[in-house]
Every structure is written in structure tokens, then in C-alpha cells.
């Protein structure tokens, strides 16, 4: 068994920042990651980091834009923390050597982004994430922080008291991709989940194949509530054939969207009369699909994004990467022709419920980055607000886990205080992961064990599960199950949602769960067994898909990225609340907790959101 003070699961922007912060506090910290750090998906981020750096801008304006963008489902203490700390953390990156783009006067450049009232998106060409990841990786190497890379974490080692609020996370179990060894890792102080996105729940996504929602699913099965899972961001400009992202920076620099009649539809049809193409992402995605549904799309599928008028010099200077992406993945040279684009799954606003210090309701379990929900993005994330979330909340989680004395959080976690029980009318039974022994809460069996024993017990259970998969001679392969879920989610739980389609998705997920009981791994080898790993990821996809769909079915309103055919308006009287889902003995339980709109100096009164 390996042992460290703090174990960070994941080596993207959030994980690296958390590890550096824990190290700053003197902790013995290690990162365990299924990918080498610089292959993490943060490297794909293109457009930039929002930070109120300039005269004329303020953290208060950034917070206002973020709350408005969230459709008033963000929690003010988290939103204000993000906006106050982002400038400092962005400057820290600059001091560590991040190669930001610069204006002629030498200042770090900033550009407009969707839903922002000030051009506050700081960037490094169209490779901001790549620069950020490499800058922080250098800091990691400089500090000699231990990385177990190509170790796939499959389970959290959490004690199993009845109430999740009484449980403690003592470590993790991970599978060494290179050798096939399954090992326990004991965390003396805490485990920080920084496992990123869950885009593989859909079949058209900007996310990498590694983004299978592992951290969210593992925390959920360990009893940590997951929050606002129904809020999935569909980015308006993805390439139709692959889902590859064309950054919002293109529209930020002045790129224009056209329908098949050459009309600038954002204005022509009144979708966003002020900001047009730079309205927030949910607004632009719905506008594009409305154009397609009303027969004004191109090939009944997509619209055009044109940036030719910006001129080659400016495009090469600020968006060079986009020329390559469009040429390589769609065969279109954007210097000569408009790019075809359509909405694609991009980001999860929800995730593991945390407070402003990254803590969950389980002692010693933290989450940061895209897998966490503090909640900063509420119903819709503004472009450029995810990267600051990584560096702000990654750092806070790292400091807290390492024992730094920090201000008590205002956000509460777990079922405490003012929570509201809920029912959802599901057409099928929910829950039960595909393989036995997945849920941690198995009746208090580990409640009285020492930390080492809890890790050993989790290790034994996980070895059994993996051996079972490797020994089974026939059955169904994960790819078939995964494909069914991805297709159903893309068809039924997309930008436009309606009750019957959501119920169809739940039926499909149920069927997929039943098939998963008979899943087997054809490749019996112990080294680099991607068949086995993807089979394990598929169980996460099942749990995540269900959590998104259940939340979407229950939320009878239209807020942010969640549009419902039957309820086409925001219903603040009933729905100013977070959707919470807890996994109790294999059965998901839905409940709600209130949104916090009271900030430090003001209350964010919900207003009609127009752009
Ligand atoms: C194409 C694209 C462009 C984007 N552009 C922007 C932008 O310009 N600005 C912005 O603000 N946001 C942007 N975003 C969003 C933002 O980049 C992501 O939300 C953010 O980078 C996620 O960082 P993370 O550290 O949470 O996760 P990631 O960077 O995805 O890292 C996850 C880490 O977890 C590890 N991991 C996962 N599962 C396991 C497991 N089971 N065991 C062990 N390790 C595991 C992985 O190996 C990886 O190291 C973009 C997103 C995409 C997809």
C-alpha cells in the first residue's frame, strides 16, 4: 500500500494546482492520474481565462456577469470567491512563465467572450489550456511532486456509516495501466478529486475519450451528493463530423454566424439583439438548432461561422490553431471559406457537491475543477470561467486538505439545514450499478475499521470485481453498452428536452444497466488493457447518464442550459434550488437545497436574462 498526506486524483489544471498548493503547505502530496499530466484535457482549452485585470473592470462586474450567466443558480459565495481570486491566480501563472498573448504596449491581452460585459478573457493564442498545463507541470517537476501516471483510480476507500456526513475518506484504489497491478493508496489527510469532465456520456462532444466522469461517479457511489447534474453545456461551435471545438474566441474576435440564406440570424430573428453572436452559449446553441429545425440550417444539420473578414494577419496572430483544426478535422480552410458548426456537448455545470474550500460532506474527500460543483456556474457556464475555477478552487482544496487554517465556508454540504425531499416519476427502477459491491455503503461493515483497514477492504473488493471481469469467458462487450447510452443521451437529453424523450432515455439506461450485468472483457492481458479500463469507465457512464436524466426529468422549468418543452419559462418561485442526488445503498435519492443569492455586499436578484 502506498501512503501520502494528500492524494490528488487527476493531473489536469485543477489537480496540478491542488498538488502545488498542498505542497506549498508542506504536505507530502502525490498525484494519481490515468493520463500523463500534459495529456489531460485541460490542454485542449483554447479561448482563455476570465480575470478582472484592467482599469474599468472589477471583480464585482465579473461576479454579476457570472450570476446572470448562471441564470441565478450559482451560489454567491462561490461565484464571488472565483471572481475575487481569479486576477491574483492569473498573475501567478504569468509569474510562473505562462506565455500569454500581449498587446503592443506589453500588457497581457484580453478579448471579449460570450455573456461578458467587459473584454476580460486573458489568453495565449488559441492554446490557453496547453500553455496553462505546461506551465503548472513545470512547477510540479520543480517541486519534485510524485506523480503516479497511468494509474487508473477505480474506487474511493470510504468508511460506511449510515449517514454520508459521518463517513471518512481514507484513500483510493487504483489499477496500474502498465503492469495490471491493483493497489491501495492511503491518504492521511485527504483525497482531492480532480478528474475533469464527463463528455463521453454523449456521442457528439468536445471532450476527450478519457472524460468519462469517473470522479463524480466514484464520489456518488461513496455517498457524496452530486449537484445540478442536469445542467450540461452544449457549445454552439463544434465541427459537425467530429465534435472538435472551434473556440468562442473566434466570435470574440468578430466571427459571424450565418444560416443557409446568408442571414446573420442572431440579429435577424431576434435571438440576442444586443450581443448577437456573443450571447451566452445556451442562447446561441438554441438559436442554431432553431434555425436548423425551421429549415434554415445547412444540410439540415449545421450553420456557418465566418471569420474571413478578420484578415489573415489577425487570424494567424490570435487564432492560428483554429485554421489547423478546421482544415485537419473538417477539410475547410477558414481563411477561404466559412466553417460548418453545430452545438455539441462541452461541459458539465454540475458535479460533486463542495463548499468554497473544495470539501465535500465526507471528511477527507475534496473535489475541484470540472468534476466539482461549488456552485460557480449554476445553470450555464460562461466561456472562460472554467480555467479560473481550476486555479482558484484547485488551490483552495490543496491548501485545505494540507491543513491550512482557512475561513469557514459559507456553503454547507450534505443533508443539513434547509433541504427539501423530492420524488421523481421514473418509468423504470433507478440505480444499482452493474457489478456487485460497487456501492460503498454496505451496512456499516467498515465503520469501525482503521483507515488502513478501510483501504484494504476497498482494495479486496475491487480486486474481486476486476478478477471477475477478467475471468468471465463470454457476455456482452462494453462498447455496445456505451454506444447505446451515448446515442440515447444525444437523441433524448440534448439542448431541447421533453418529458417523453427523457423517460425514453431512462428506459434505455435501465436496459443498458441490465446488459452491463453480463459485461465481459475480451482482452485477458494484464498490461495496457484498455478493454478492461473502458469496461470500468462504462459503469461510470451509466451512473452519470442516469443522474443527468433524472435531474432533467424532475426540473419542470427552463433555466440556463436546461430547456423543457412543457415548461418554457424560468420558474423562480419553485425552482431557485439545486438538484441533489445521493446514492443510498444503490438507490438514488433526489432532494433539493436552496440557492445562495446573498453575496458579500449585495443580493443577486433574479432578472430576465437577455443579451
Ligand atoms: C475543447 C475544450 C476547450 C475549452 N476551452 C476553455 C477555455 O478556453 N476557457 C475555459 O475557461 N474553459 C475551457 N474549457 C473547459 C475547461 O478546459 C475544462 O473544464 C477544464 O480544463 C477541466 O480541467 P480539470 O482539471 O477539471 O480536468 P482535466 O484537465 O480533464 O483533467 C482530468 C484529469 O483527471 C484524470 N483522471 C480522470 N479519471 C481518472 C481516473 N479514474 N483515475 C485517475 N485519473 C483520472 C485524467 O488523467 C486527467 O489528468 C474547454 C473545454 C474543452 C473540452
XYZ file of C-alpha atoms and ligand atoms in Angstrom:
664
model
C 0.000 0.000 0.000
C 1.270 3.476 -0.879
C 0.830 6.283 1.608
C 0.842 10.100 1.419
C -0.684 13.017 3.318
C -2.723 14.229 0.363
C -3.613 12.274 -2.752
C -4.848 14.190 -5.777
C -6.727 12.133 -8.354
C -6.183 13.747 -11.752
C -3.427 15.856 -13.262
C -5.291 18.461 -15.311
C -5.363 22.128 -14.354
C -7.298 21.539 -11.126
C -5.199 18.586 -9.995
C -1.870 20.276 -10.697
C -2.913 23.449 -8.900
C -4.213 21.463 -5.925
C -0.988 19.472 -5.668
C 1.199 22.588 -5.860
C -0.922 24.233 -3.149
C -0.761 21.212 -0.831
C 2.999 21.105 -1.369
C 3.225 24.834 -0.533
C 1.705 23.952 2.842
C 4.342 21.328 3.486
C 2.223 18.242 2.793
C 3.605 15.032 1.325
C 1.400 15.090 -1.754
C 1.105 12.723 -4.718
C -0.926 12.789 -7.897
C -2.519 9.623 -9.257
C -3.665 10.009 -12.852
C -4.847 7.723 -15.610
C -3.128 10.023 -18.125
C 0.277 11.645 -18.079
C -0.337 15.202 -16.740
C 0.247 17.045 -20.013
C -2.175 14.745 -21.831
C -5.019 15.905 -19.568
C -7.934 17.535 -21.293
C -7.159 20.977 -19.903
C -4.601 21.034 -22.717
C -7.465 21.287 -25.218
C -8.793 24.567 -23.780
C -8.499 27.215 -26.421
C -10.133 30.528 -25.665
C -8.974 31.885 -22.325
C -9.252 32.704 -18.638
C -11.644 35.335 -17.277
C -9.974 37.692 -14.824
C -10.834 41.306 -13.986
C -7.312 42.664 -14.509
C -7.800 46.043 -16.116
C -8.893 49.507 -15.173
C -12.594 49.881 -15.852
C -13.260 46.276 -14.873
C -13.919 44.838 -11.413
C -14.471 41.501 -9.690
C -17.967 42.749 -8.878
C -18.814 43.096 -12.593
C -17.348 39.665 -13.260
C -19.491 38.238 -10.440
C -22.598 39.949 -11.794
C -21.993 38.538 -15.305
C -21.374 35.079 -13.851
C -24.558 35.124 -11.757
C -26.584 36.334 -14.722
C -24.952 33.712 -16.951
C -25.785 31.024 -14.374
C -29.450 32.021 -14.675
C -29.333 32.670 -10.931
C -28.418 29.133 -9.957
C -24.838 29.943 -8.941
C -24.085 30.249 -5.221
C -22.875 33.784 -4.489
C -20.084 32.810 -2.028
C -18.507 30.553 -4.662
C -19.050 32.983 -7.528
C -17.551 35.889 -5.584
C -14.586 33.786 -4.472
C -13.910 32.888 -8.105
C -14.083 36.463 -9.331
C -12.035 37.945 -6.483
C -9.258 35.342 -6.662
C -9.019 34.909 -10.421
C -6.853 38.025 -11.112
C -4.304 37.007 -8.453
C -4.137 33.417 -9.693
C -3.862 34.501 -13.338
C -0.967 36.791 -12.450
C 0.591 33.851 -10.583
C 0.517 31.867 -13.832
C 2.172 34.772 -15.608
C 4.887 34.866 -12.943
C 5.446 31.143 -13.433
C 6.141 31.896 -17.081
C 2.879 31.270 -18.906
C 3.206 32.745 -22.404
C 0.113 34.937 -22.535
C -0.640 36.870 -25.732
C 0.305 40.528 -25.349
C -0.774 43.907 -26.660
C 1.720 46.244 -28.357
C 2.247 48.066 -25.043
C 3.364 44.800 -23.432
C 0.278 44.219 -21.307
C -1.345 40.798 -21.270
C -4.114 40.841 -23.925
C -7.780 40.403 -23.116
C -10.643 39.725 -25.512
C -14.451 39.719 -25.389
C -16.202 36.414 -24.655
C -19.857 35.385 -24.559
C -22.001 36.921 -21.835
C -19.256 39.239 -20.521
C -19.862 42.962 -20.030
C -16.106 43.685 -20.362
C -13.420 42.112 -22.571
C -11.813 40.220 -19.663
C -10.726 36.940 -21.241
C -6.961 36.574 -20.931
C -5.475 34.154 -23.438
C -2.462 32.550 -25.033
C -3.397 32.454 -28.723
C -5.979 29.722 -29.099
C -3.884 27.341 -26.946
C -4.543 28.746 -23.494
C -5.092 25.372 -21.826
C -1.952 23.883 -23.351
C 0.116 26.783 -22.018
C -1.529 26.603 -18.607
C -0.983 22.865 -18.262
C 2.674 23.012 -19.268
C 3.353 25.987 -17.004
C 1.965 24.175 -13.986
C 3.610 20.882 -14.921
C 6.968 22.688 -14.811
C 6.146 23.810 -11.272
C 5.280 20.251 -10.354
C 8.595 18.944 -11.670
C 10.474 21.785 -9.994
C 8.956 20.839 -6.640
C 9.560 17.124 -7.146
C 5.922 16.221 -6.537
C 5.363 12.496 -7.007
C 3.109 11.522 -9.928
C 1.737 8.010 -10.371
C 0.852 8.436 -14.014
C -1.092 5.852 -15.961
C -2.698 4.661 -12.742
C -6.452 4.411 -13.185
C -8.384 5.081 -9.971
C -11.386 2.772 -9.721
C -12.763 3.281 -6.230
C -12.640 5.501 -3.170
C -11.876 3.942 0.186
C -14.589 5.454 2.376
C -15.974 4.176 5.673
C -19.652 3.266 5.556
C -21.515 4.848 8.443
C -25.242 5.241 7.712
C -25.056 8.966 7.003
C -22.528 10.173 4.431
C -21.849 13.180 6.690
C -20.351 10.728 9.247
C -18.094 8.968 6.744
C -14.369 9.464 6.183
C -12.360 9.006 3.018
C -9.108 7.214 3.810
C -7.703 6.697 0.345
C -8.233 5.188 -3.070
C -7.801 2.010 -5.077
C -6.026 2.236 -8.433
C -5.032 -0.036 -11.316
C -1.552 0.351 -12.775
C -2.117 0.501 -16.528
C 1.449 -0.583 -17.304
C 1.581 -3.687 -15.118
C -2.002 -4.614 -14.264
C -1.253 -4.316 -10.543
C -4.175 -3.203 -8.344
C -3.046 -1.213 -5.303
C -4.385 0.695 -2.345
C -3.292 4.272 -1.629
C -3.729 5.568 1.888
C -4.285 9.329 2.265
C -3.503 10.528 5.778
C -5.168 13.947 5.320
C -7.394 13.779 2.304
C -8.180 12.813 -1.261
C -8.838 15.539 -3.834
C -10.821 14.500 -6.885
C -9.829 16.477 -9.980
C -10.961 14.054 -12.659
C -12.453 16.537 -15.134
C -15.427 16.226 -17.454
C -17.949 13.592 -18.447
C -18.489 14.285 -22.149
C -18.281 10.622 -23.139
C -21.826 10.218 -21.857
C -22.751 11.750 -25.259
C -21.688 10.728 -28.753
C -21.099 14.268 -30.048
C -18.782 16.026 -27.629
C -15.760 18.295 -27.498
C -14.374 16.143 -24.672
C -11.616 13.548 -24.960
C -12.271 9.805 -24.710
C -10.804 9.879 -21.203
C -13.596 12.179 -19.960
C -15.900 9.558 -18.512
C -16.991 11.244 -15.293
C -15.011 8.821 -13.121
C -14.578 11.092 -10.103
C -18.218 12.139 -9.994
C -19.403 8.527 -10.276
C -16.965 7.260 -7.629
C -17.896 10.012 -5.178
C -21.595 9.419 -5.850
C -21.269 5.711 -5.133
C -19.358 6.546 -1.948
C -22.324 8.623 -0.759
C -21.229 12.190 -1.579
C -24.205 14.068 -3.054
C -23.886 15.206 -6.654
C -25.394 18.526 -7.622
C -27.211 20.046 -10.638
C -26.244 17.213 -12.948
C -28.962 18.051 -15.489
C -27.139 21.234 -16.466
C -24.989 20.209 -19.416
C -23.442 22.849 -21.621
C -23.748 22.413 -25.369
C -21.171 24.585 -27.081
C -22.543 26.312 -30.193
C -19.461 25.945 -32.363
C -18.256 22.378 -32.738
C -17.263 20.758 -36.039
C -20.139 18.534 -37.210
C -18.146 15.445 -38.151
C -16.024 15.095 -35.002
C -17.252 17.413 -32.242
C -13.888 19.225 -32.246
C -14.282 22.657 -30.673
C -13.972 25.949 -32.517
C -13.291 28.407 -29.722
C -15.669 31.171 -28.711
C -12.586 33.327 -29.266
C -13.494 33.290 -32.979
C -16.736 35.109 -32.184
C -14.901 37.150 -29.554
C -12.595 38.435 -32.283
C -15.583 39.229 -34.527
C -16.570 35.940 -36.230
C -20.160 35.878 -37.547
C -22.808 33.138 -37.682
C -24.938 32.747 -40.835
C -27.815 30.468 -41.816
C -28.225 28.943 -45.263
C -29.774 32.153 -46.633
C -26.693 34.085 -45.571
C -28.696 35.802 -42.825
C -26.973 36.853 -39.608
C -29.675 35.043 -37.684
C -28.711 36.053 -34.126
C -29.954 39.557 -35.028
C -32.249 38.788 -37.981
C -34.523 36.571 -35.859
C -34.058 38.445 -32.579
C -32.288 35.736 -30.564
C -29.901 38.281 -28.992
C -30.390 41.821 -30.247
C -27.566 43.352 -28.229
C -24.729 40.842 -28.070
C -25.652 38.759 -31.130
C -23.056 36.002 -31.596
C -21.615 36.849 -28.178
C -24.726 35.990 -26.211
C -24.133 33.211 -23.706
C -23.648 29.682 -25.028
C -27.054 28.279 -24.135
C -28.723 31.120 -26.059
C -26.568 30.673 -29.187
C -26.920 26.868 -29.196
C -30.713 27.089 -29.034
C -30.692 29.708 -31.791
C -28.639 27.487 -34.101
C -30.846 24.447 -33.571
C -33.967 26.556 -34.064
C -32.535 27.685 -37.406
C -31.949 24.047 -38.384
C -35.368 22.908 -37.135
C -37.083 25.703 -39.068
C -35.359 24.736 -42.304
C -32.735 27.483 -42.415
C -29.797 25.243 -41.491
C -27.278 23.919 -43.981
C -27.733 20.275 -44.983
C -30.382 20.164 -42.228
C -27.593 19.971 -39.697
C -25.395 22.998 -39.145
C -24.805 26.745 -39.669
C -21.768 28.694 -40.858
C -19.174 30.512 -38.773
C -17.276 33.014 -40.874
C -14.075 34.780 -39.814
C -12.582 35.598 -43.227
C -13.290 39.328 -42.803
C -10.888 39.454 -39.813
C -7.998 39.134 -42.253
C -5.208 36.592 -42.368
C -2.778 38.570 -40.235
C -5.124 38.866 -37.260
C -6.346 35.289 -37.576
C -2.816 33.909 -37.646
C -1.826 36.127 -34.730
C -4.719 35.267 -32.430
C -6.425 32.131 -33.717
C -3.849 30.177 -35.686
C -4.791 26.891 -34.050
C -8.315 27.212 -35.472
C -7.007 27.170 -39.043
C -5.374 23.787 -38.369
C -8.356 22.313 -36.506
C -10.792 23.289 -39.232
C -8.527 22.061 -42.042
C -7.483 18.830 -40.338
C -10.841 17.764 -38.921
C -13.348 19.220 -41.383
C -11.306 19.834 -44.538
C -12.255 23.521 -44.599
C -9.662 26.290 -44.782
C -11.306 29.072 -42.704
C -9.179 31.715 -44.437
C -11.071 30.850 -47.625
C -14.492 29.536 -46.553
C -16.852 29.672 -43.560
C -16.633 26.780 -41.091
C -19.614 24.453 -40.580
C -20.584 24.396 -36.879
C -23.283 22.898 -34.680
C -23.872 22.522 -30.924
C -22.068 19.700 -29.115
C -21.762 18.562 -25.505
C -18.967 20.566 -23.939
C -19.104 20.972 -20.185
C -20.824 19.753 -17.018
C -22.002 22.573 -14.783
C -22.880 20.048 -12.064
C -20.640 17.637 -10.205
C -19.639 16.562 -6.714
C -21.149 18.948 -4.167
C -18.438 21.008 -2.452
C -18.101 24.219 -0.487
C -15.753 27.107 -1.337
C -12.828 25.158 0.147
C -13.442 22.165 -2.086
C -14.690 19.991 0.791
C -17.497 17.511 0.342
C -19.703 16.289 3.186
C -17.433 13.236 3.592
C -14.497 14.042 5.847
C -11.246 13.975 3.902
C -12.901 13.978 0.477
C -12.458 17.044 -1.733
C -13.265 17.865 -5.343
C -12.084 20.650 -7.646
C -12.318 21.577 -11.308
C -14.921 20.337 -13.730
C -15.833 17.296 -11.613
C -16.853 19.557 -8.710
C -19.879 21.775 -8.142
C -19.226 24.618 -5.700
C -21.541 26.015 -7.424
C -19.961 28.626 -9.663
C -21.730 28.034 -12.982
C -25.290 27.245 -11.906
C -27.498 26.672 -14.953
C -24.970 27.824 -17.548
C -21.205 28.416 -17.500
C -19.770 31.488 -19.154
C -16.933 30.777 -21.558
C -13.582 31.473 -19.900
C -14.882 30.723 -16.382
C -13.716 27.098 -16.143
C -9.975 27.721 -16.255
C -10.090 30.261 -13.401
C -12.180 27.756 -11.473
C -9.324 25.242 -11.751
C -6.681 27.567 -10.397
C -8.844 29.227 -7.736
C -10.603 26.177 -6.294
C -7.779 23.741 -7.036
C -5.533 25.904 -4.870
C -8.105 26.240 -2.091
C -8.751 22.492 -1.977
C -4.999 21.794 -1.891
C -4.445 24.235 0.948
C -7.387 22.983 2.969
C -6.511 19.303 2.547
C -2.961 20.076 3.647
C -4.315 21.547 6.858
C -4.018 25.278 6.217
C -6.160 27.357 8.526
C -8.847 28.836 6.288
C -12.006 30.855 6.743
C -15.022 28.624 7.352
C -17.050 28.037 4.225
C -20.467 29.648 3.857
C -21.804 26.890 1.638
C -22.989 23.815 3.507
C -22.597 20.303 2.156
C -24.600 17.156 2.749
C -28.115 16.835 4.021
C -28.047 19.504 6.659
C -30.252 22.510 7.303
C -32.791 23.573 4.799
C -33.084 20.656 2.409
C -36.260 19.520 0.676
C -37.044 15.886 -0.104
C -38.291 15.155 -3.637
C -39.821 12.464 -5.768
C -39.367 11.829 -9.416
C -41.744 9.797 -11.543
C -39.328 7.492 -13.243
C -40.786 4.942 -15.666
C -38.178 2.389 -14.544
C -36.298 1.443 -11.434
C -33.232 3.633 -10.932
C -29.831 2.851 -9.602
C -27.857 -0.288 -8.813
C -24.521 -0.222 -10.511
C -23.789 -3.037 -12.904
C -21.466 -5.107 -10.776
C -21.850 -6.267 -7.198
C -20.044 -4.442 -4.436
C -19.985 -1.069 -6.184
C -21.810 0.926 -3.573
C -19.648 1.713 -0.596
C -22.479 1.822 1.908
C -22.848 -1.843 2.718
C -24.331 -1.643 6.154
C -21.709 -0.307 8.490
C -19.202 -3.092 7.808
C -16.256 -0.713 7.669
C -17.473 1.987 10.025
C -15.277 0.835 12.906
C -12.196 -0.077 10.920
C -8.940 1.861 10.932
C -8.029 3.945 7.874
C -5.611 1.263 6.650
C -8.259 -1.396 7.040
C -10.826 0.639 5.098
C -8.365 0.957 2.222
C -7.536 -2.773 2.403
C -11.208 -3.663 2.357
C -11.847 -1.448 -0.699
C -8.805 -2.977 -2.378
C -10.050 -6.531 -1.762
C -13.499 -5.679 -3.153
C -12.053 -4.039 -6.233
C -9.647 -6.908 -6.904
C -12.613 -9.250 -6.803
C -14.563 -7.116 -9.297
C -11.643 -6.878 -11.700
C -10.760 -10.576 -11.430
C -14.391 -11.423 -12.140
C -14.301 -9.291 -15.289
C -11.073 -10.883 -16.468
C -12.179 -14.434 -15.724
C -15.588 -14.234 -17.392
C -15.360 -16.023 -20.733
C -18.230 -14.514 -22.660
C -21.018 -11.988 -22.475
C -21.513 -8.521 -23.885
C -18.727 -6.032 -24.585
C -18.675 -2.570 -23.050
C -18.595 -0.810 -26.440
C -22.111 -1.905 -27.301
C -23.487 -0.742 -23.954
C -21.638 2.550 -24.102
C -22.806 3.277 -27.632
C -26.443 2.689 -26.725
C -26.217 5.135 -23.825
C -24.319 7.774 -25.834
C -26.808 7.655 -28.686
C -29.801 7.803 -26.383
C -28.380 10.740 -24.436
C -27.606 12.656 -27.648
C -31.079 11.977 -29.000
C -33.133 12.487 -25.836
C -31.189 14.608 -23.335
C -29.789 17.313 -25.575
C -30.371 21.066 -25.997
C -34.146 20.666 -26.326
C -35.709 18.315 -23.785
C -39.204 16.911 -23.341
C -40.798 14.589 -20.837
C -41.402 11.538 -23.003
C -37.922 11.654 -24.516
C -36.349 11.905 -21.059
C -38.345 8.869 -19.974
C -37.180 7.018 -23.082
C -33.608 7.801 -22.105
C -34.194 6.387 -18.607
C -35.595 3.208 -20.164
C -32.548 2.936 -22.422
C -30.199 3.444 -19.477
C -32.044 0.777 -17.489
C -31.668 -1.676 -20.366
C -28.002 -0.786 -20.610
C -27.581 -1.414 -16.868
C -29.127 -4.832 -17.268
C -26.813 -5.626 -20.161
C -23.896 -4.497 -18.032
C -24.621 -7.344 -15.584
C -23.334 -9.604 -18.348
C -20.390 -7.474 -19.437
C -17.098 -9.247 -20.108
C -13.601 -8.263 -21.150
C -12.300 -9.996 -24.264
C -8.665 -8.965 -23.732
C -7.305 -11.038 -20.856
C -3.878 -9.442 -20.702
C -2.603 -7.577 -17.656
C -0.735 -4.789 -19.369
C -2.249 -1.789 -21.159
C -5.638 -3.486 -21.088
C -7.797 -0.666 -22.448
C -10.680 -3.095 -22.890
C -10.786 -3.603 -19.120
C -10.378 0.087 -18.333
C -13.111 1.143 -20.715
C -15.380 -1.501 -19.227
C -14.819 0.079 -15.810
C -15.403 3.552 -17.256
C -18.670 2.375 -18.783
C -20.138 1.720 -15.338
C -19.394 5.370 -14.553
C -21.065 6.469 -17.783
C -24.203 4.552 -16.761
C -24.450 6.255 -13.366
C -23.699 9.697 -14.778
C -26.174 9.387 -17.665
C -28.900 8.427 -15.248
C -28.137 11.289 -12.866
C -28.315 13.846 -15.707
C -31.590 12.452 -16.992
C -33.324 12.102 -13.621
C -32.461 15.687 -12.716
C -33.697 16.876 -16.110
C -36.972 14.993 -15.784
C -37.629 16.374 -12.317
C -36.797 20.009 -13.129
C -40.036 21.335 -14.556
C -38.765 24.658 -15.802
C -36.448 26.303 -18.342
C -33.283 27.619 -16.752
C -29.891 28.201 -18.337
C -28.892 25.222 -20.457
C -31.928 23.212 -19.328
C -34.864 23.837 -21.695
C -38.087 21.907 -21.259
C -40.763 21.786 -23.930
C -43.569 21.590 -21.372
C -42.262 24.481 -19.240
C -40.682 27.141 -21.416
C -40.027 29.657 -18.677
C -37.884 30.053 -15.600
C -39.993 29.391 -12.511
C -38.212 31.135 -9.655
C -40.960 30.645 -7.075
C -40.467 26.902 -7.192
C -37.078 26.255 -8.734
C -34.464 28.537 -7.200
C -32.868 25.407 -5.789
C -30.110 22.942 -6.533
C -30.897 19.411 -7.647
C -29.128 16.981 -5.339
C -28.745 13.263 -5.877
C -27.443 10.832 -3.261
C -26.680 7.169 -3.744
C -28.035 5.313 -0.759
C -27.418 1.591 -0.789
C -27.578 1.528 -4.562
C -30.724 3.612 -4.898
C -30.517 7.239 -5.995
C -32.375 9.670 -3.781
C -33.353 13.073 -5.134
C -33.581 16.167 -2.928
C -33.109 19.910 -3.208
C -31.213 22.623 -1.400
C -31.681 26.389 -1.730
C -29.501 28.610 -3.910
C -27.472 31.268 -2.088
C -28.054 34.608 -3.804
C -26.718 36.763 -0.942
C -23.226 37.954 -1.719
C -20.782 39.938 0.391
C -22.312 43.338 -0.272
C -25.397 42.617 -2.335
C -28.108 40.151 -3.178
C -28.241 38.994 -6.787
C -31.925 39.482 -7.558
C -33.029 37.216 -10.414
C -33.817 39.244 -13.529
C -34.936 38.371 -17.017
C -31.796 37.231 -18.813
C -31.437 38.921 -22.175
C -28.301 39.583 -24.222
C -12.096 21.682 -26.207
C -12.302 22.456 -24.935
C -11.954 23.789 -24.872
C -12.139 24.517 -23.693
N -11.762 25.841 -23.646
C -11.902 26.525 -22.488
C -11.463 27.876 -22.369
O -10.941 28.443 -23.305
N -11.645 28.512 -21.190
C -12.213 27.909 -20.117
O -12.350 28.542 -19.079
N -12.611 26.613 -20.194
C -12.470 25.916 -21.330
N -12.875 24.602 -21.402
C -13.270 23.917 -20.167
C -12.019 23.558 -19.353
O -10.919 23.393 -20.212
C -12.206 22.272 -18.554
O -13.371 22.358 -17.780
C -11.018 22.077 -17.630
O -9.811 22.139 -18.334
C -11.097 20.774 -16.887
O -9.947 20.695 -16.087
P -9.829 19.615 -14.935
O -8.519 19.794 -14.298
O -11.046 19.651 -14.095
O -9.872 18.231 -15.753
P -8.914 17.638 -16.901
O -7.970 18.617 -17.426
O -9.802 16.919 -17.855
O -8.078 16.575 -16.112
C -8.665 15.422 -15.578
C -7.562 14.570 -15.013
O -8.158 13.509 -14.280
C -7.522 12.303 -14.606
N -8.487 11.226 -14.386
C -9.766 11.143 -14.799
N -10.318 9.999 -14.388
C -9.371 9.348 -13.685
C -9.326 8.106 -13.023
N -10.362 7.278 -12.983
N -8.170 7.753 -12.416
C -7.082 8.550 -12.446
N -7.069 9.730 -13.073
C -8.212 10.124 -13.675
C -7.063 12.462 -16.037
O -5.962 11.632 -16.272
C -6.666 13.927 -16.058
O -5.331 14.068 -15.645
C -12.709 23.881 -22.578
C -13.070 22.542 -22.647
C -12.884 21.829 -23.811
C -13.312 20.394 -23.872
